Coordinates of C-alpha atoms in Angstrom, one line a residue:
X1 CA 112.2 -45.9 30.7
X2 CA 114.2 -47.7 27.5
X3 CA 117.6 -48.2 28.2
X4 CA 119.6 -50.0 25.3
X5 CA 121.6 -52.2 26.9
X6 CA 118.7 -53.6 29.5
X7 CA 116.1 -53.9 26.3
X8 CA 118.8 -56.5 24.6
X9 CA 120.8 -58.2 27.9
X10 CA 119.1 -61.2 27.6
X11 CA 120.8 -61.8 23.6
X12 CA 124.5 -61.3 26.1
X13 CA 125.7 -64.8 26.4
X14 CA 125.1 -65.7 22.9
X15 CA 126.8 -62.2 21.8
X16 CA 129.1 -60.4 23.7
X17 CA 128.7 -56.8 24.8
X18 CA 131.2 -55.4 22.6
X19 CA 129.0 -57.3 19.9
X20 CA 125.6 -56.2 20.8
X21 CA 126.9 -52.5 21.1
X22 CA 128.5 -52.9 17.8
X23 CA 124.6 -54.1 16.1
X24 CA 123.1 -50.7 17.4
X25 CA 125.3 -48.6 14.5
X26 CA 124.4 -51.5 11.9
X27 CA 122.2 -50.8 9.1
X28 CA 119.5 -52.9 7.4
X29 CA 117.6 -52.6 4.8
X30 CA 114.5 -54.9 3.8
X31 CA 112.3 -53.8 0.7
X32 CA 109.0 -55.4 1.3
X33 CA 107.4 -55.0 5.1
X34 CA 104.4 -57.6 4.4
X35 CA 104.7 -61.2 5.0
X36 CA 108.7 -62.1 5.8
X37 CA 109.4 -58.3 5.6
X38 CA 107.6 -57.3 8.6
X39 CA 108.7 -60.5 10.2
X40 CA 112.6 -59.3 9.2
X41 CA 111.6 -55.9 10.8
X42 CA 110.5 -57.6 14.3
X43 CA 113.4 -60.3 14.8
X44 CA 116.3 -57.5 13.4
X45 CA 115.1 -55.2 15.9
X46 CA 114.8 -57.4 18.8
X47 CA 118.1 -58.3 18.2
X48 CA 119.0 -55.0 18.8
X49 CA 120.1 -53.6 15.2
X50 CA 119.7 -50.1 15.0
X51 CA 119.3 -48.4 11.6
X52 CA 116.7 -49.8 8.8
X53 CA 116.1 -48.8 5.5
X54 CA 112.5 -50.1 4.9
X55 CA 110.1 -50.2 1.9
X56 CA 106.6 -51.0 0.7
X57 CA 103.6 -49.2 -1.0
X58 CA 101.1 -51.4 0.3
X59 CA 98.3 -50.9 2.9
X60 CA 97.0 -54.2 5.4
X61 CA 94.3 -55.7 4.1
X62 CA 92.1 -58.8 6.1
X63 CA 93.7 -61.5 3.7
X64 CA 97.0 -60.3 5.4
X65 CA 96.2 -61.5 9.0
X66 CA 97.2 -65.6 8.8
X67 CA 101.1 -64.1 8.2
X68 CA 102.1 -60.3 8.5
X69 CA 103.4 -59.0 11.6
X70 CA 101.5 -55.8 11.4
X71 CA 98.2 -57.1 10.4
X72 CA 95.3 -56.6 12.6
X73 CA 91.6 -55.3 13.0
X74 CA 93.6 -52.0 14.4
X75 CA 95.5 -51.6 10.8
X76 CA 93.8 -52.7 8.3
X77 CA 94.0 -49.8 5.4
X78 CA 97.0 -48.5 7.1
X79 CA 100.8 -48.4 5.0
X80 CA 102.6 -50.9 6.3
X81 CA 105.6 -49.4 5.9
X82 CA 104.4 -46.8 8.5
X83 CA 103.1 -49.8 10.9
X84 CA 106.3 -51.5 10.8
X85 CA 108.0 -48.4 11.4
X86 CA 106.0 -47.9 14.7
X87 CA 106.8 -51.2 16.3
X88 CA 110.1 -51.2 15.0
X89 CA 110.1 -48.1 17.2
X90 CA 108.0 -49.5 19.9
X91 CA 110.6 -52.3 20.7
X92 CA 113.6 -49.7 20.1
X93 CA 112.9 -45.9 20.2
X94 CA 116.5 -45.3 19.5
X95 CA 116.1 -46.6 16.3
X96 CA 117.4 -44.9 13.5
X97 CA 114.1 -45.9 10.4
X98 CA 114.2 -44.5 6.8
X99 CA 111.0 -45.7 5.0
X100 CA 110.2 -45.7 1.4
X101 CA 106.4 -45.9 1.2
X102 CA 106.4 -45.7 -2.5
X103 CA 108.8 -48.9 -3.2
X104 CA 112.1 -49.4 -4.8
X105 CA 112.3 -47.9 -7.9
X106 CA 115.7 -47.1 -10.3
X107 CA 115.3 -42.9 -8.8
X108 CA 115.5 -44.3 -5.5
X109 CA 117.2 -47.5 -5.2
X110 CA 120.6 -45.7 -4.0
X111 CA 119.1 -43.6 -1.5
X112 CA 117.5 -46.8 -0.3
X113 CA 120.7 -49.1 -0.3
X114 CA 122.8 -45.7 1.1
X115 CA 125.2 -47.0 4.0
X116 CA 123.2 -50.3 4.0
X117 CA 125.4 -53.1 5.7
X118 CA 123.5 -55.7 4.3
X119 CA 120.2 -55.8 2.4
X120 CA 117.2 -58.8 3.5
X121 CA 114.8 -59.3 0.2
X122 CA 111.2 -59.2 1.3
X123 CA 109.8 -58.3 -1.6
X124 CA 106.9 -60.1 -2.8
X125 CA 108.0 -63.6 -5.2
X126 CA 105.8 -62.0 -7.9
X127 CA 107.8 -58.5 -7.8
X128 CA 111.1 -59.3 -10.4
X129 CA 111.9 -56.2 -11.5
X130 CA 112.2 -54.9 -8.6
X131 CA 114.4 -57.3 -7.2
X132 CA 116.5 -57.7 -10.6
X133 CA 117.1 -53.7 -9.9
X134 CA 118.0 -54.3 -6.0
X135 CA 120.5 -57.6 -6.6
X136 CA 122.1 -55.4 -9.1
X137 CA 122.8 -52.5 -7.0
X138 CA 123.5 -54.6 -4.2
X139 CA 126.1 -56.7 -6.3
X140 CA 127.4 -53.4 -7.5
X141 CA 128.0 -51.7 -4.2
X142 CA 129.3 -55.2 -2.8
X143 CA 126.2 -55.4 -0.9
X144 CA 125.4 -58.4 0.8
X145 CA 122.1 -59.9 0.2
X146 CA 120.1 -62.6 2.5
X147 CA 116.8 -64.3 1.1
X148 CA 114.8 -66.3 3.3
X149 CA 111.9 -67.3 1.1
X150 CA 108.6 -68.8 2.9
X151 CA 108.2 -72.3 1.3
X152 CA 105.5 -74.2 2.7
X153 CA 106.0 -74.9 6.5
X154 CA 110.0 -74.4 5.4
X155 CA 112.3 -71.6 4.9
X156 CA 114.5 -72.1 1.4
X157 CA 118.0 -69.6 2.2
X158 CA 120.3 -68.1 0.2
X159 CA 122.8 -65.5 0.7
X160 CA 124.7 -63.8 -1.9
X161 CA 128.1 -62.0 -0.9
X162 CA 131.3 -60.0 -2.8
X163 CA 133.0 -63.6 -2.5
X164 CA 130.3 -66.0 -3.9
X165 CA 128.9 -66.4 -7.1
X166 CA 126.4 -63.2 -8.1
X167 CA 122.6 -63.4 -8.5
X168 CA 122.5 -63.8 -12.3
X169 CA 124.9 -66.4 -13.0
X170 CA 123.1 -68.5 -10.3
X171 CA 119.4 -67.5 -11.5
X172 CA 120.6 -67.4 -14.9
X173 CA 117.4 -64.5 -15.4
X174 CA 118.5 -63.1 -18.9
X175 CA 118.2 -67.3 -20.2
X176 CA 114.8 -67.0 -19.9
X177 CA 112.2 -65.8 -23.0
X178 CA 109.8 -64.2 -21.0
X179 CA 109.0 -63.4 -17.1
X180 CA 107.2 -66.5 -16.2
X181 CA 110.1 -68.0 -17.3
X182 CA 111.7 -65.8 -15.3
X183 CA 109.7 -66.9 -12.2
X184 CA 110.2 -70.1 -12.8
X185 CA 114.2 -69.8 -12.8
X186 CA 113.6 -68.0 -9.2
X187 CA 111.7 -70.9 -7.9
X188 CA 113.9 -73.4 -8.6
X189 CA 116.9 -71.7 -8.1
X190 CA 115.3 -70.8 -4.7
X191 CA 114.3 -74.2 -3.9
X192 CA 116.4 -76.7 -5.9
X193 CA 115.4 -79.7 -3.8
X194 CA 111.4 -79.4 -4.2
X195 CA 110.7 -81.2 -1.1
X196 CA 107.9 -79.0 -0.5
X197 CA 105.8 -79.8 -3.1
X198 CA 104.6 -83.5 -1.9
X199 CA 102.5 -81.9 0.6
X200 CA 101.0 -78.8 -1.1
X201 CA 96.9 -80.6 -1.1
X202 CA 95.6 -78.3 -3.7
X203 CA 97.6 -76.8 -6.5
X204 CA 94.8 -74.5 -7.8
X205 CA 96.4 -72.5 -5.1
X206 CA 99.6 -72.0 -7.1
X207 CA 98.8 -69.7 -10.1
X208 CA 101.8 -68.2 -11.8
X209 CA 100.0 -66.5 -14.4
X210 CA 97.6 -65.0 -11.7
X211 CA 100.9 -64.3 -9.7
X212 CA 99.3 -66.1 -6.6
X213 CA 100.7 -68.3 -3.9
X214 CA 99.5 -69.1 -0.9
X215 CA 101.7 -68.8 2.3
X216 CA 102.0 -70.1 5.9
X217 CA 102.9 -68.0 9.5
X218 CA 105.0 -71.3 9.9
X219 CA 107.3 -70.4 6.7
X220 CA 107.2 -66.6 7.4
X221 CA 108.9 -67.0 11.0
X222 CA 111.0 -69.1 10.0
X223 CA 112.5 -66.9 7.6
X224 CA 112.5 -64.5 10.6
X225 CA 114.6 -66.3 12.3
X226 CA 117.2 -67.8 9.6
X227 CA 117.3 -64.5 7.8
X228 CA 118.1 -62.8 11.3
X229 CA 120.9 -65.4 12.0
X230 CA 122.9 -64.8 8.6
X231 CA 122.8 -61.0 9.3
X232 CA 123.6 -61.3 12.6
X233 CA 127.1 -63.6 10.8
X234 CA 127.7 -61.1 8.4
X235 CA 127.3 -58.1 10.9
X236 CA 129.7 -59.6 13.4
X237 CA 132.4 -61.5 11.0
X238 CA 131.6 -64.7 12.5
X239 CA 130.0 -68.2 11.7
X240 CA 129.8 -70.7 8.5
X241 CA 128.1 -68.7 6.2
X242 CA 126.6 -71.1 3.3
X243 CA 127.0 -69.0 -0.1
X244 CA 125.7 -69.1 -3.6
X245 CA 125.6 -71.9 -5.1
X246 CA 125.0 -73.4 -2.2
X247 CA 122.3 -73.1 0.0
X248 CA 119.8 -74.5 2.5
X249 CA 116.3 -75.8 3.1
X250 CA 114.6 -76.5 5.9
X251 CA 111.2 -77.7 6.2
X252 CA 109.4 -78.5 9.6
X253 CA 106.5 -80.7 7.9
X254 CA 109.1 -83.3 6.0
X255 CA 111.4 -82.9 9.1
X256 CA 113.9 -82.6 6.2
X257 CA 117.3 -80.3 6.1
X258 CA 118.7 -80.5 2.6
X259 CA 121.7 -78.8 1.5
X260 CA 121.8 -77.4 -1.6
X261 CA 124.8 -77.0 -4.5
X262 CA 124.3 -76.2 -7.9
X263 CA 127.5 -75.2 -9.5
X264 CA 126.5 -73.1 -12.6
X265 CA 123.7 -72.5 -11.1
X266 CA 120.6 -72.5 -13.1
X267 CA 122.9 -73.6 -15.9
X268 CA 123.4 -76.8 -13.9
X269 CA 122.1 -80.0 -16.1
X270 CA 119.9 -80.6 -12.7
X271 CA 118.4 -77.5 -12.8
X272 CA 117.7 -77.3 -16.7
X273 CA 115.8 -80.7 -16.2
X274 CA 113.8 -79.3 -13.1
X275 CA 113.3 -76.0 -15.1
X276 CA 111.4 -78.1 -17.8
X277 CA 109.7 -79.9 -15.5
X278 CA 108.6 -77.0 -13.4
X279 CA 108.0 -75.3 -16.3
X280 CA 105.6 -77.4 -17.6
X281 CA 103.8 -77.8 -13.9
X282 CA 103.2 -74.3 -13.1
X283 CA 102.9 -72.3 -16.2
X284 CA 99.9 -75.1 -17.8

């Protein structure tokens, strides 16, 4: 009954044919298929991209249903690698799907960025090392690299390409004396505009040292949908696509779009002064 070109007619007019036919041999890989991983996985193959490379060791849990894709009563305890993989497949059973159920690790990062067009991060905010090891691979193989980070009821977006400035001079990682430090740097450099935090009611919520942070289905889809839109740009070779140091943030509750630039990135006398400030807010 599935037929390619019927499943993804309705995306023709804002692609053309030639394009949409071209997004079936496109690869994608996400590591992380939870919150905005699994809501990557859904949009990406709805718009009709054909090959994934997708990764996560963890299993749905009830705490999981107010923002995953794949979390429900029917898969709780399940991997949700192999959930995502399933309606990944449901949607497109053409779909070419590599998973990695253990995670990205240095023995496997290659295998997992192997004839990757361009690499989504999804991984939880709290898993660093894992994402220093991707953004390194990725920057090494000219990878690009889209994150759409859930901020509130907003989406923070950064994309890192051959052409723009690379992950560690904008995060400025190795500055920092510790990980929390670390985090800290990602925050901001994620988010340089802050115009979340006015509205977050109870910051007992936010606990760095705990590596907790709570998260809205509002944020996660629309990551879905800005992430999808930058990989659709890169893909096809067309459209304004904001680079580091720049980048943008969008959040529904403030009805606020702020463009971001931080030349030096996390280096920038701004972001030094919001780095002491943050620092002081969410590592007390």
């Amino acid at each position: 009954m599935f037929n390619y070109n019927d499943a993804f007619s309705r995306n023709i007019g804002w692609l053309t044919r030639e394009e949409q036919l071209s997004l079936k041999d496109k690869k994608v890989a996400t590591a992380g298929a939870g919150g905005v991983g699994s809501e990557h996985i859904v949009t990406l193959a709805r718009l009709g991209v054909g090959k994934f490379h997708i990764s996560d060791f963890d299993e749905y849990e009830v705490h999981n249903f107010n923002r995953q894709a794949g979390a429900f009563m029917s898969t709780i305890g399940r991997p949700k690698v192999e959930v995502m993989e399933e309606v990944a497949k449901d949607i497109n059973p053409e779909a070419e799907i590599k998973s990695f159920p253990e995670g990205i690790f240095e023995h496997n990062v290659d295998e997992f960025l192997d004839g990757v067009d361009v690499y989504v991060d999804s991984l939880d905010y709290f898993a660093l090392q894992a994402r220093k090891l991707v953004y390194k691979k990725c920057y090494e193989k000219s990878i690009p690299v889209v994150v759409a980070a859930p901020i509130g009821m907003g989406v923070a977006l950064l994309c890192f390409t051959p052409d723009s400035m690379d992950y560690e001079s904008y995060f400025r990682f190795e500055d920092c004396k510790n990980e929390n430090e670390q985090l800290v740097k990602f925050l901001i450099g994620l988010t340089p505009s802050l115009i979340q935090r006015s509205y977050l009611v109870d910051p007992s919520t936010s606990d760095f040292i705990a590596q907790k942070a709570p998260s809205l289905p509002m944020g996660v889809k629309l990551c879905g949908g800005a992430a999808a839109s930058y990989v659709l740009k890169l893909l096809l070779g067309r459209g304004d696509v904001v680079k580091a140091p720049r980048g943008i943030h969008f959040d529904a509750y403030k009805n606020k779009l702020v463009k971001t630039w931080r030349p030096g990135g996390n280096r920038n006398p701004i972001q030094w002064l919001m780095f002491n400030i943050a620092k002081k807010i969410v590592l007390k």
